[in-house]
CSV table of C-alpha atoms in Angstrom, one decimal:
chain,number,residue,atom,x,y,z
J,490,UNK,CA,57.4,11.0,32.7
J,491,UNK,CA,54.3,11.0,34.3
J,492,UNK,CA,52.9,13.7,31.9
J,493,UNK,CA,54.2,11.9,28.8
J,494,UNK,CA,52.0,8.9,29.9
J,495,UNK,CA,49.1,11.0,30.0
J,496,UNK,CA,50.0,12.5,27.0
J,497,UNK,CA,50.6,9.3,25.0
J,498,UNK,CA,47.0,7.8,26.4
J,499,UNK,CA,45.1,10.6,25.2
J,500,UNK,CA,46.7,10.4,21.6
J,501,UNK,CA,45.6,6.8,21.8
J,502,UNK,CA,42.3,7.1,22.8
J,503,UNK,CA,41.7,10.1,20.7
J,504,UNK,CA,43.1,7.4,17.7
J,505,UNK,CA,40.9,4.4,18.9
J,506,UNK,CA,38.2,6.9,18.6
J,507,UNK,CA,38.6,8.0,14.9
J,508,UNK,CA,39.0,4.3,14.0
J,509,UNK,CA,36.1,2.9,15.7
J,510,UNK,CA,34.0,6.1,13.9
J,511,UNK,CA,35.4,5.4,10.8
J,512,UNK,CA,34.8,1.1,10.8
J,513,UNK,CA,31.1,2.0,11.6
J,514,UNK,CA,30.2,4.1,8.3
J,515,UNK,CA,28.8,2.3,5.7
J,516,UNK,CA,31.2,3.5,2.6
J,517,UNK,CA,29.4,3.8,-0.7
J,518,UNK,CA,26.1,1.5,-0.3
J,519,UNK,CA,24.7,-0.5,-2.8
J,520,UNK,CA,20.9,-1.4,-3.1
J,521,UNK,CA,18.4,-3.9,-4.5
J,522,UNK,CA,15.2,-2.6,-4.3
J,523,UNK,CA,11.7,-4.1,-5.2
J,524,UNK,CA,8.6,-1.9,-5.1
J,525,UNK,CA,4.7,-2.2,-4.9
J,526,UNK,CA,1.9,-0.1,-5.6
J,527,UNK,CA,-1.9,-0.5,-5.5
J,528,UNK,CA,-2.6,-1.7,-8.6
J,529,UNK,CA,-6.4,-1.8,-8.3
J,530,UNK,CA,-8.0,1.0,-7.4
J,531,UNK,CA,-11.5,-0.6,-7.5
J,532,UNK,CA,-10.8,-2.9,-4.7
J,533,UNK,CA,-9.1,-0.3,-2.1
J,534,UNK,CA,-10.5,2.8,-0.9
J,535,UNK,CA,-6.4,4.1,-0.5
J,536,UNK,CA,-3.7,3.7,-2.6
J,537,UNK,CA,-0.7,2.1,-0.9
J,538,UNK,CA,2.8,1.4,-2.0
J,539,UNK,CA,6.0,0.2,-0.6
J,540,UNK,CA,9.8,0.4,-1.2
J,541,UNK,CA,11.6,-2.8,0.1
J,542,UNK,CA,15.3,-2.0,-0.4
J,543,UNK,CA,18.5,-4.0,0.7
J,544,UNK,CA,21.7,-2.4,1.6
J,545,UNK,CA,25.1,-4.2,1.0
J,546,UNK,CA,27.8,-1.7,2.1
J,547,UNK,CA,31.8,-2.3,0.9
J,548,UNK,CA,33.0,-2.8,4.6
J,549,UNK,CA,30.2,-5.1,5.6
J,550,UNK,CA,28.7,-3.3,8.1
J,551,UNK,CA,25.1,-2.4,8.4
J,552,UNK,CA,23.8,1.2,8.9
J,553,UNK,CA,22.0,0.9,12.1
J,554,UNK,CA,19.2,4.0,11.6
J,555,UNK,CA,17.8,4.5,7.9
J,556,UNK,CA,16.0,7.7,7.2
J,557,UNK,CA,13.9,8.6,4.0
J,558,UNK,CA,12.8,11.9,2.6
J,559,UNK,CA,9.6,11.4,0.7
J,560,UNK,CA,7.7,14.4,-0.6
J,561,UNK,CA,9.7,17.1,2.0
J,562,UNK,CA,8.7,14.6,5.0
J,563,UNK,CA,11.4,13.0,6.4
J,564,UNK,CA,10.1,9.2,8.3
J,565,UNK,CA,12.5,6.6,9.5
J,566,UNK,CA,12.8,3.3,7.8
J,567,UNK,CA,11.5,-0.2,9.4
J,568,UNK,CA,14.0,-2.6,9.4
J,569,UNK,CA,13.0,-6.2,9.5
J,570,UNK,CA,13.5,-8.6,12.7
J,571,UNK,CA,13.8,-11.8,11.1
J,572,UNK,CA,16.2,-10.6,8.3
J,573,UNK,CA,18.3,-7.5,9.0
J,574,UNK,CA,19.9,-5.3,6.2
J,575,UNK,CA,16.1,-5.4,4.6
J,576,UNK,CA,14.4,-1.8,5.5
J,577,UNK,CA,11.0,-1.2,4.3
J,578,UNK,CA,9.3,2.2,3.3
J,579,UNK,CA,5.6,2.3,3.2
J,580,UNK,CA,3.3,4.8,2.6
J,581,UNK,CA,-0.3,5.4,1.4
J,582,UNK,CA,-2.2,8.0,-0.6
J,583,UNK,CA,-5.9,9.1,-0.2
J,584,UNK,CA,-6.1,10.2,-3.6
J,585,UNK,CA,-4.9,8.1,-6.2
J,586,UNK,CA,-3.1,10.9,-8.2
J,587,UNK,CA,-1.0,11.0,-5.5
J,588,UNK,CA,0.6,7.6,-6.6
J,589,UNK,CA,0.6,8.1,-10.4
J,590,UNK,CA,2.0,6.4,-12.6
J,591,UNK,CA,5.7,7.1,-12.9
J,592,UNK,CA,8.7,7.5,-10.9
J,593,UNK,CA,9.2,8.9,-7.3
J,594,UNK,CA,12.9,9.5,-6.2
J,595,UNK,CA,13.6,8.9,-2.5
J,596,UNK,CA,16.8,10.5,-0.8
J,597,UNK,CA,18.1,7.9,1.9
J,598,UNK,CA,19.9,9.2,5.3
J,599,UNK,CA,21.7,7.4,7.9
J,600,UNK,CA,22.1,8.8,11.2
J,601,UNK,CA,25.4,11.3,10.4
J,602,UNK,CA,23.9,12.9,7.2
J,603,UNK,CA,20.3,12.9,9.1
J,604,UNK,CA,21.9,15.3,12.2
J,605,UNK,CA,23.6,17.5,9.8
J,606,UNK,CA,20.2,18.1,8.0
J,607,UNK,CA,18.6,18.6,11.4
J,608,UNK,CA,21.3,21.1,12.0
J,609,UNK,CA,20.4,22.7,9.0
J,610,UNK,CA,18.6,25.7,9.0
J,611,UNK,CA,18.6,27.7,5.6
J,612,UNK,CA,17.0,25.7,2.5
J,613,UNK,CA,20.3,26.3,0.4
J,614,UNK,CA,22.3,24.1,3.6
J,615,UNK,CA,19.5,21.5,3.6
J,616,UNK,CA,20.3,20.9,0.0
J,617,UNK,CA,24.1,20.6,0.1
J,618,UNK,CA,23.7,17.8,3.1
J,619,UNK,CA,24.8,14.5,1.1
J,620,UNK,CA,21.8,11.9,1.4
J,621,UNK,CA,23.3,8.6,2.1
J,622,UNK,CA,21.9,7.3,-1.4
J,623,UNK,CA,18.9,7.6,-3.4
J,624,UNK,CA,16.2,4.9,-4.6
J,625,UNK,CA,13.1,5.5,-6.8
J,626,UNK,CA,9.6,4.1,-6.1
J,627,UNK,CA,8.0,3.4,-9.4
J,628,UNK,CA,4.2,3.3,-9.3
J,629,UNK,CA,2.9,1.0,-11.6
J,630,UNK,CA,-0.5,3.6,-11.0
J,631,UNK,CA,-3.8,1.8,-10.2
J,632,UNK,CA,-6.7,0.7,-12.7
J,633,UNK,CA,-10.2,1.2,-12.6
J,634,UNK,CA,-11.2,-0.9,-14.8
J,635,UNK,CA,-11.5,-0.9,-18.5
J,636,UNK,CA,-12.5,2.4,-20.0
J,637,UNK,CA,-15.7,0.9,-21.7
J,638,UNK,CA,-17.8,-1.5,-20.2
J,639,UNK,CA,-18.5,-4.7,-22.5
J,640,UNK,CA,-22.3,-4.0,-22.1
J,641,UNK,CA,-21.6,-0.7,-24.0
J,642,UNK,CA,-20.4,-2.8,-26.8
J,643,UNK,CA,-23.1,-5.6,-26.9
J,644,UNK,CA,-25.9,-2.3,-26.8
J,645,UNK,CA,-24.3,-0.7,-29.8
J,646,UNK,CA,-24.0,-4.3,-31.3
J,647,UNK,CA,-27.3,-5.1,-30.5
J,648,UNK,CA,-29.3,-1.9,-31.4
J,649,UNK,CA,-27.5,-2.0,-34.5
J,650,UNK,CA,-29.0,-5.0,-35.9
J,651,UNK,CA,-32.6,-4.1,-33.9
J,652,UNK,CA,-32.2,-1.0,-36.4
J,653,UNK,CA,-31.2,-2.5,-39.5
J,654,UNK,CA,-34.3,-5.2,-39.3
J,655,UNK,CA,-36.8,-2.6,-38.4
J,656,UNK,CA,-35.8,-0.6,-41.6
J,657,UNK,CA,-36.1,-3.1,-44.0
J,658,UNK,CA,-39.1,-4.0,-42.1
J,659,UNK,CA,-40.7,-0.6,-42.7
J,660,UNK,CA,-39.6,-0.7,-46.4
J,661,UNK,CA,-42.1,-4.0,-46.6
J,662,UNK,CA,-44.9,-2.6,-44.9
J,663,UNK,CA,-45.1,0.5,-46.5
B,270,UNK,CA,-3.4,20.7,63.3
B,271,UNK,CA,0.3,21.1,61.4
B,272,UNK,CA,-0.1,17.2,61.4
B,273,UNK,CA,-3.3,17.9,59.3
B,274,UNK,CA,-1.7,20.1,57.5
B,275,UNK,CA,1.4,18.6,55.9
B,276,UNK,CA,-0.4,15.4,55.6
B,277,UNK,CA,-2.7,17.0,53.3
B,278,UNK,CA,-0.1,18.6,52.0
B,279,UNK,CA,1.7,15.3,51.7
B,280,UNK,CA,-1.0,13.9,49.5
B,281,UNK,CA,-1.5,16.5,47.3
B,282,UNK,CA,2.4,16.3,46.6
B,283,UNK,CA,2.3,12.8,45.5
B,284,UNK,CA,-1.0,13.3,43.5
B,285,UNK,CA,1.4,16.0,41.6
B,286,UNK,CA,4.1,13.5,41.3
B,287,UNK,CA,2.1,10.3,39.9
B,288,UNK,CA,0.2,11.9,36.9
B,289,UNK,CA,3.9,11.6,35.0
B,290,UNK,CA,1.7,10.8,32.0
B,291,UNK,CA,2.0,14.1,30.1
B,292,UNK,CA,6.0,13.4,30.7
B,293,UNK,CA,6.2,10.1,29.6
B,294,UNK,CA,5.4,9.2,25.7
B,295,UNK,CA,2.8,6.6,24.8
B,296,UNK,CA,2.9,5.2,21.4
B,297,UNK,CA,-0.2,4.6,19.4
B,298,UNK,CA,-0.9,1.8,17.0
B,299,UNK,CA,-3.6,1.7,14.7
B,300,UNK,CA,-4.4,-1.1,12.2
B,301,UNK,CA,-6.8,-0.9,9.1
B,302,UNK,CA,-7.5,-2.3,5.8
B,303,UNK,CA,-7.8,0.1,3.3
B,304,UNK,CA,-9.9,-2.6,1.4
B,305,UNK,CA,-13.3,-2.0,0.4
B,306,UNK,CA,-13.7,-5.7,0.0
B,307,UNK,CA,-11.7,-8.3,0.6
B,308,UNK,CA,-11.7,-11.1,-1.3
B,309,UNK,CA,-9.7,-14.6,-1.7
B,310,UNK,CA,-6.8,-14.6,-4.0
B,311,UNK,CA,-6.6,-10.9,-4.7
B,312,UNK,CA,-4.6,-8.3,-2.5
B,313,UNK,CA,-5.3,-7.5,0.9
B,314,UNK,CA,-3.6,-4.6,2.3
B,315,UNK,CA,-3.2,-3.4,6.0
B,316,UNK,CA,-2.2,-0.5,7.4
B,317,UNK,CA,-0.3,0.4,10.4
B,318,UNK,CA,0.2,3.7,11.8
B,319,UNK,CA,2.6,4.2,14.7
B,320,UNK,CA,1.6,7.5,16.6
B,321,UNK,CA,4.3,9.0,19.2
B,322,UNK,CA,2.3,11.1,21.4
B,323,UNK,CA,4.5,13.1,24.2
B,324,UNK,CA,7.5,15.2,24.4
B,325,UNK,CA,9.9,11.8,24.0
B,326,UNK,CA,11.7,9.6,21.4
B,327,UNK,CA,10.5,6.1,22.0
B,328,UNK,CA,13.0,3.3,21.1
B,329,UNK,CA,13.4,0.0,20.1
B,330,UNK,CA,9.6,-0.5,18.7
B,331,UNK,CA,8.9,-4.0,17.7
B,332,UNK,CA,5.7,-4.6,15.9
B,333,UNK,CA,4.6,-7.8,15.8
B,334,UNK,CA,1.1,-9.2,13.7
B,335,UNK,CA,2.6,-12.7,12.8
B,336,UNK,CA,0.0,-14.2,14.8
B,337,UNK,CA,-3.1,-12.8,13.3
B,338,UNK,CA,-2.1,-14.0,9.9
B,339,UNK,CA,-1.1,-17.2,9.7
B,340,UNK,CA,0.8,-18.5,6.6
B,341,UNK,CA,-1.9,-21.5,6.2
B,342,UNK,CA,-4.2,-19.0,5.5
B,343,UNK,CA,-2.6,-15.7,4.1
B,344,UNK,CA,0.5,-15.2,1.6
B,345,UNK,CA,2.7,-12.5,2.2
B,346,UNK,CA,3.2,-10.7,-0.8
B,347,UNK,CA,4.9,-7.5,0.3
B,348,UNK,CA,6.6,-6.3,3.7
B,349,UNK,CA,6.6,-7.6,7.1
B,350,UNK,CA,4.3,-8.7,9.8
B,351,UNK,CA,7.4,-8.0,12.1
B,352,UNK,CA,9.1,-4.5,11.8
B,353,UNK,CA,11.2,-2.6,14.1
B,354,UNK,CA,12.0,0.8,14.3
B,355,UNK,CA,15.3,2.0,16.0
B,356,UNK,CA,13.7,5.2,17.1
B,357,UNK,CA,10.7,7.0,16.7
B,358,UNK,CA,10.8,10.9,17.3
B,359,UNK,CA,8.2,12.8,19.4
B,360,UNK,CA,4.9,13.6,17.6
B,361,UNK,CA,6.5,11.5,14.5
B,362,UNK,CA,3.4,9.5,13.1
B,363,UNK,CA,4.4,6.1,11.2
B,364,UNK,CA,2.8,4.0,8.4
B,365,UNK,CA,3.7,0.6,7.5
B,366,UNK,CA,1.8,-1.4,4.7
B,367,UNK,CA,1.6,-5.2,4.5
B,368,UNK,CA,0.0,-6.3,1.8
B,369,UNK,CA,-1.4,-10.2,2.2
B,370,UNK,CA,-3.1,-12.3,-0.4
B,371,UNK,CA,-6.0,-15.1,1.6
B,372,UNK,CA,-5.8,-18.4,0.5
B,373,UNK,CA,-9.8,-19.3,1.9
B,374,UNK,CA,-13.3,-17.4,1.9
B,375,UNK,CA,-15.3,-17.3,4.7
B,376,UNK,CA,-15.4,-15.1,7.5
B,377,UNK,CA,-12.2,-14.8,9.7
B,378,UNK,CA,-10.8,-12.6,12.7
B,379,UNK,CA,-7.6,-10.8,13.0
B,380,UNK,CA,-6.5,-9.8,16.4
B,381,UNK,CA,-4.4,-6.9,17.8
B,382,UNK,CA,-1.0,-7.0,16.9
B,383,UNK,CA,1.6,-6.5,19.4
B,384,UNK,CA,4.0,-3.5,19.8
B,385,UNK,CA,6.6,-3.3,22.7
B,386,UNK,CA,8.9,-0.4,23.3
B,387,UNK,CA,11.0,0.9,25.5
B,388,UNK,CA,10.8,4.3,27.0
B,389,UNK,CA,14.4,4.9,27.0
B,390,UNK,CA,17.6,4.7,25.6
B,391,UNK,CA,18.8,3.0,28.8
B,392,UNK,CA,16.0,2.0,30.8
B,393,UNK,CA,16.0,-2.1,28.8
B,394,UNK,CA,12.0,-2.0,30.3
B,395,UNK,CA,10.0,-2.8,27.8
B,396,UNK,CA,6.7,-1.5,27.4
B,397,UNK,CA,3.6,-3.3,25.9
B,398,UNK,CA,0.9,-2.3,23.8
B,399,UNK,CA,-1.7,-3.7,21.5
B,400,UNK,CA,-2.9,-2.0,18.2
B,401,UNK,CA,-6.8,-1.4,17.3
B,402,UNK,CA,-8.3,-4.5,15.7
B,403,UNK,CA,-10.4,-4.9,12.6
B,404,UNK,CA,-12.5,-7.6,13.9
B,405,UNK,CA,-14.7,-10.0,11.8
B,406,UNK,CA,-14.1,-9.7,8.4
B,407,UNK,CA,-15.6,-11.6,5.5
B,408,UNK,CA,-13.9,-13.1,2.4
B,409,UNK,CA,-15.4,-12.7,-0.2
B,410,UNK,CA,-15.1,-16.0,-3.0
B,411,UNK,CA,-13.3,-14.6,-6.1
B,412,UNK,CA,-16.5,-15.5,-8.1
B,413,UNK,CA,-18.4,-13.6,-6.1
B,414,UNK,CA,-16.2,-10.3,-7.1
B,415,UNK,CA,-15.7,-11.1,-10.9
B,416,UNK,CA,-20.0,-11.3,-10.7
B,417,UNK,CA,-19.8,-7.6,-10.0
B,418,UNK,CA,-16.8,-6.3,-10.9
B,419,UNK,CA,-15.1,-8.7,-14.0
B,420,UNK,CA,-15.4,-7.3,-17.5
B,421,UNK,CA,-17.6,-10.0,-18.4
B,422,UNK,CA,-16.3,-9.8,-22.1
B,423,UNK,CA,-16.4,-13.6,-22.6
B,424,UNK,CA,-19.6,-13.6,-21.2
B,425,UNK,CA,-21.2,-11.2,-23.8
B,426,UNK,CA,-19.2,-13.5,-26.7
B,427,UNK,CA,-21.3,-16.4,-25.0
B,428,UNK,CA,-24.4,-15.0,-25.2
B,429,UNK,CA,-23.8,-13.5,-28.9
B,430,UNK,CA,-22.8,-17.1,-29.9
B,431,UNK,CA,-25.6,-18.5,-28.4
B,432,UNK,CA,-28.5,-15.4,-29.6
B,433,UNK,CA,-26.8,-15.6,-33.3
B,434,UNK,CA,-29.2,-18.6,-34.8
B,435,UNK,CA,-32.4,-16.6,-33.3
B,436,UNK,CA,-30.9,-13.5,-35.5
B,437,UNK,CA,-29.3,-15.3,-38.5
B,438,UNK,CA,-32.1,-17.9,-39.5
B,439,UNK,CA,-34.2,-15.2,-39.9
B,440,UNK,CA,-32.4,-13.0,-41.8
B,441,UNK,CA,-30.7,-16.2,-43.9
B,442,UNK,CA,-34.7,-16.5,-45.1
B,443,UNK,CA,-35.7,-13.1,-45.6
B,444,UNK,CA,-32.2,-12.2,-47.9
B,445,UNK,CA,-33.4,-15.3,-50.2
B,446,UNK,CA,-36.8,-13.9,-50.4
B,447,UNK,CA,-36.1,-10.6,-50.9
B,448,UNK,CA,-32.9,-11.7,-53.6
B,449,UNK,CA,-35.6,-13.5,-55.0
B,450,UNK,CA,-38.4,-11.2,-55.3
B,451,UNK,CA,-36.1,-8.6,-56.8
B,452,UNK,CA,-34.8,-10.5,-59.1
B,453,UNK,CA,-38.1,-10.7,-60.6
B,454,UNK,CA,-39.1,-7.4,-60.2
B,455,UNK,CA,-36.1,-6.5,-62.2
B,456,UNK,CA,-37.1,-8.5,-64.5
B,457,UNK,CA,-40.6,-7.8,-64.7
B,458,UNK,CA,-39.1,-3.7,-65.4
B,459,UNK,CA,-36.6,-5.4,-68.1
B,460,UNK,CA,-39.9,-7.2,-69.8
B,461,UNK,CA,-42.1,-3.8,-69.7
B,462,UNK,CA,-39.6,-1.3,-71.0
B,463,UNK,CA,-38.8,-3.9,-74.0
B,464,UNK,CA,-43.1,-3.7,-75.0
């Protein structure tokens, strides 16, 4: 009798367990994502961009612990005080090539998928870990400034007419 | 004499025991523009960079600027003056980027932000700490950049429009002359071939 108890109470926690695991995943995320890059290079000495991403997950619940793989380097993600389920990514570049112009993908992890690739040793194992979802940071790139400055222009413009008037000039004096 | 003795040794004991500082971590907060100027109406980016130094995970960091940067005075444009962090690794060195737009020139001062932690997962004692301050800065009018930096296309059309009379009059008289003169010289040559 006694033993059946015990037996029966284990089962049931060992069930409350799974459940509880199971309520707290987020199942297949979705995200809205907005990003910024420096977009003048003239006025910063770095560049600096930023991926502001919110995650809606089918069962409603938020992950707790975000973690992003940018460039091999793995950084956890901010989360905001005043409006959770918003996590920000932000980074900066020294050298502007860094954030060129185009696309940067950025694998997401949560806390499961982040302990399974810190249990992974070999490179083929750290690829075959699922990343929780993946965003892009798209880098507008930053500007220097036009290619030619306008006083270019107004010299040639200038010393083009200078020119023309001082050879018909010549032809008189002659 | 042993009185001496294991008082001495007594102290040295608890000097041992209170330098827990290479045990304990201490996070590190820096905060920079990476603006070479800044000026009103165009972007103003800060920096922060979280710095766990020691063998521990800190948790629960709360960062906390809202106070240097009031919204009278600055637009938020991207991220958050308030960000938290679940957990922050040993050794694990942080950036977060806020980019701000000021709404007045002039010179203003941004203080320290504020970043509390705690040491523990279940130790709730939080710990304080205050990030590196930029100080005085000065805003710069947006005139005052466009003088240096602006394409100044429209200011070159300007000054064409306004040079072209010096350059046209001239020219309008000396075409008339020369048409002029030409025409007679051409005819002149017609007149002495025909004799």
């Amino acid at each position: 009798m006694f033993r059946l108890l015990s037996m029966l109470s284990t089962i049931l926690a060992f069930l409350t367990l799974i459940i509880l695991t199971a309520g707290q995943n987020c199942e297949s995320p979705q995200f809205k994502v907005t990003t910024y890059s420096t977009q003048d290079a003239r006025l910063t000495t770095e560049s600096a961009a930023q991926l502001e991403f919110t995650v809606k997950c089918k069962n409603g619940k938020q992950p707790s612990n975000l973690y992003a793989d940018i460039n091999g380097q793995i950084i956890p993600c901010a989360q905001s005080v005043s409006s959770p389920g918003k996590y920000y990514i932000s980074g900066s570049a020294a050298t502007p090539k860094q954030l060129a112009r185009g696309r940067i993908s950025v694998k997401l992890y949560d806390d499961d998928s982040y302990s399974a690739l810190r249990k992974a040793r070999a490179d083929d194992a750290v690829k075959a870990v699922k990343p929780f979802g993946e965003v892009e940071l798209i880098c507008s790139g930053a500007s220097y400034g036009p290619w030619l400055p306008s006083e270019f222009f107004a010299v040639i413009v200038f010393g083009a007419i200078w020119w023309i008037a001082y050879r018909e000039r010549s032809k008189i004096l002659v | 004499m042993f009185l001496k003795t294991t008082l001495i040794l007594l102290a040295f004991i608890s000097v041992v025991y209170s330098q827990t500082d290479d045990e304990e971590s201490f996070l590190f907060v820096t905060k920079q523009t990476v603006n070479r100027f800044i000026v009103q109406g165009k972007e103003l980016t800060i920096k922060y960079g979280l710095y766990n130094s020691g063998p521990t995970t800190v948790f629960n960091v709360n960062l906390n600027d809202v106070h240097s940067y009031p919204s009278k005075y600055y637009e938020l444009l991207v991220g958050t003056l308030n960000p938290k962090w679940e957990r922050i690794n040993a050794g694990a060195n942080l950036t977060h980027v806020v980019v701000l737009k000021p709404k007045e020139s002039g010179i203003s001062n941004s203080s320290h932000a504020i970043v509390t932690y705690q040491k523990s997962e279940k130790n709730a004692e939080v710990q304080r700490t205050y990030s590196s301050e930029i100080g005085d800065v000065y805003i710069m009018t947006g005139r005052e950049y466009d003088r240096r930096f602006s394409s100044h296309v429209i200011d070159w059309i300007l000054f064409t429009a306004m040079a072209s009379p010096c350059i046209v009059f001239p020219f309008f008289l000396w075409f008339n002359s020369k048409r002029k003169y030409e025409l007679l010289a051409s005819k002149d040559k017609a007149t002495k071939k025909a004799q």
